[in-house]
Amino acid sequence: MGLVREARCDRAEKVRQVFENRQIEAHETLVQLDEIANVCVEAEEERQKLDVDENTFANQFLSLQDA
């Protein structure tokens, strides 16, 4: 699994746990999960445009987020 995908899965799992613990409502949970899904789709489209493998893209993507 690529680093970006793994990070998004971790974020989605945290959202699920917060919802399960009743700290946020169903609507807010769906909004947050939809945002995560959109980022995943956009990242994959960008990776394909750049024609790089998942690891190369993940390293570039994560280094930009850290900046």
Short mmCIF file of C-alpha atoms in Angstrom, two decimals:
data_model
loop_
_atom_site.label_atom_id
_atom_site.label_comp_id
_atom_site.label_asym_id
_atom_site.label_seq_id
_atom_site.Cartn_x
_atom_site.Cartn_y
_atom_site.Cartn_z
CA MET A 1 0.00 0.00 0.00
CA GLY A 2 1.36 3.42 -0.88
CA LEU A 3 2.28 5.90 1.82
CA VAL A 4 -0.40 8.39 0.75
CA ARG A 5 -3.10 5.71 0.70
CA GLU A 6 -1.94 4.45 4.09
CA ALA A 7 -2.11 7.96 5.56
CA ARG A 8 -5.64 8.41 4.19
CA CYS A 9 -6.70 5.03 5.59
CA ASP A 10 -5.36 6.07 8.99
CA ARG A 11 -7.30 9.34 8.80
CA ALA A 12 -10.48 7.50 7.77
CA GLU A 13 -10.05 5.08 10.67
CA LYS A 14 -9.72 7.99 13.12
CA VAL A 15 -12.92 9.54 11.75
CA ARG A 16 -14.68 6.18 12.16
CA GLN A 17 -13.49 5.85 15.76
CA VAL A 18 -14.60 9.37 16.65
CA PHE A 19 -18.02 8.65 15.17
CA GLU A 20 -18.25 5.32 16.97
CA ASN A 21 -17.48 7.09 20.25
CA ARG A 22 -20.37 9.47 19.45
CA GLN A 23 -18.11 12.51 19.40
CA ILE A 24 -19.40 13.64 15.99
CA GLU A 25 -22.72 13.24 14.17
CA ALA A 26 -23.36 11.02 11.16
CA HIS A 27 -23.57 13.95 8.74
CA GLU A 28 -20.18 15.33 9.81
CA THR A 29 -18.68 11.84 9.56
CA LEU A 30 -19.93 11.49 5.99
CA VAL A 31 -18.58 14.94 5.09
CA GLN A 32 -15.13 14.09 6.45
CA LEU A 33 -15.03 10.67 4.75
CA ASP A 34 -16.14 12.26 1.46
CA GLU A 35 -13.27 14.77 1.72
CA ILE A 36 -10.80 11.93 2.30
CA ALA A 37 -12.17 10.03 -0.70
CA ASN A 38 -11.92 13.13 -2.91
CA VAL A 39 -8.30 13.68 -1.90
CA CYS A 40 -7.54 10.04 -2.74
CA VAL A 41 -9.11 10.32 -6.19
CA GLU A 42 -7.34 13.62 -6.92
CA ALA A 43 -4.01 12.25 -5.73
CA GLU A 44 -4.31 9.16 -7.93
CA GLU A 45 -5.23 11.30 -10.95
CA GLU A 46 -2.22 13.54 -10.30
CA ARG A 47 0.08 10.53 -9.88
CA GLN A 48 -1.08 9.14 -13.20
CA LYS A 49 -0.58 12.53 -14.92
CA LEU A 50 2.96 12.68 -13.58
CA ASP A 51 3.51 9.07 -14.65
CA VAL A 52 5.34 8.09 -11.46
CA ASP A 53 5.03 5.05 -9.21
CA GLU A 54 3.13 5.22 -5.92
CA ASN A 55 6.23 5.46 -3.72
CA THR A 56 7.77 8.32 -5.71
CA PHE A 57 4.48 10.19 -5.68
CA ALA A 58 3.96 9.54 -1.97
CA ASN A 59 7.39 10.92 -1.11
CA GLN A 60 6.72 14.07 -3.15
CA PHE A 61 3.17 14.44 -1.80
CA LEU A 62 4.15 14.00 1.83
CA SER A 63 7.15 16.32 1.57
CA LEU A 64 4.85 19.04 0.18
CA GLN A 65 2.45 18.57 3.10
CA ASP A 66 5.30 18.86 5.59
CA ALA A 67 6.46 22.17 4.09
#
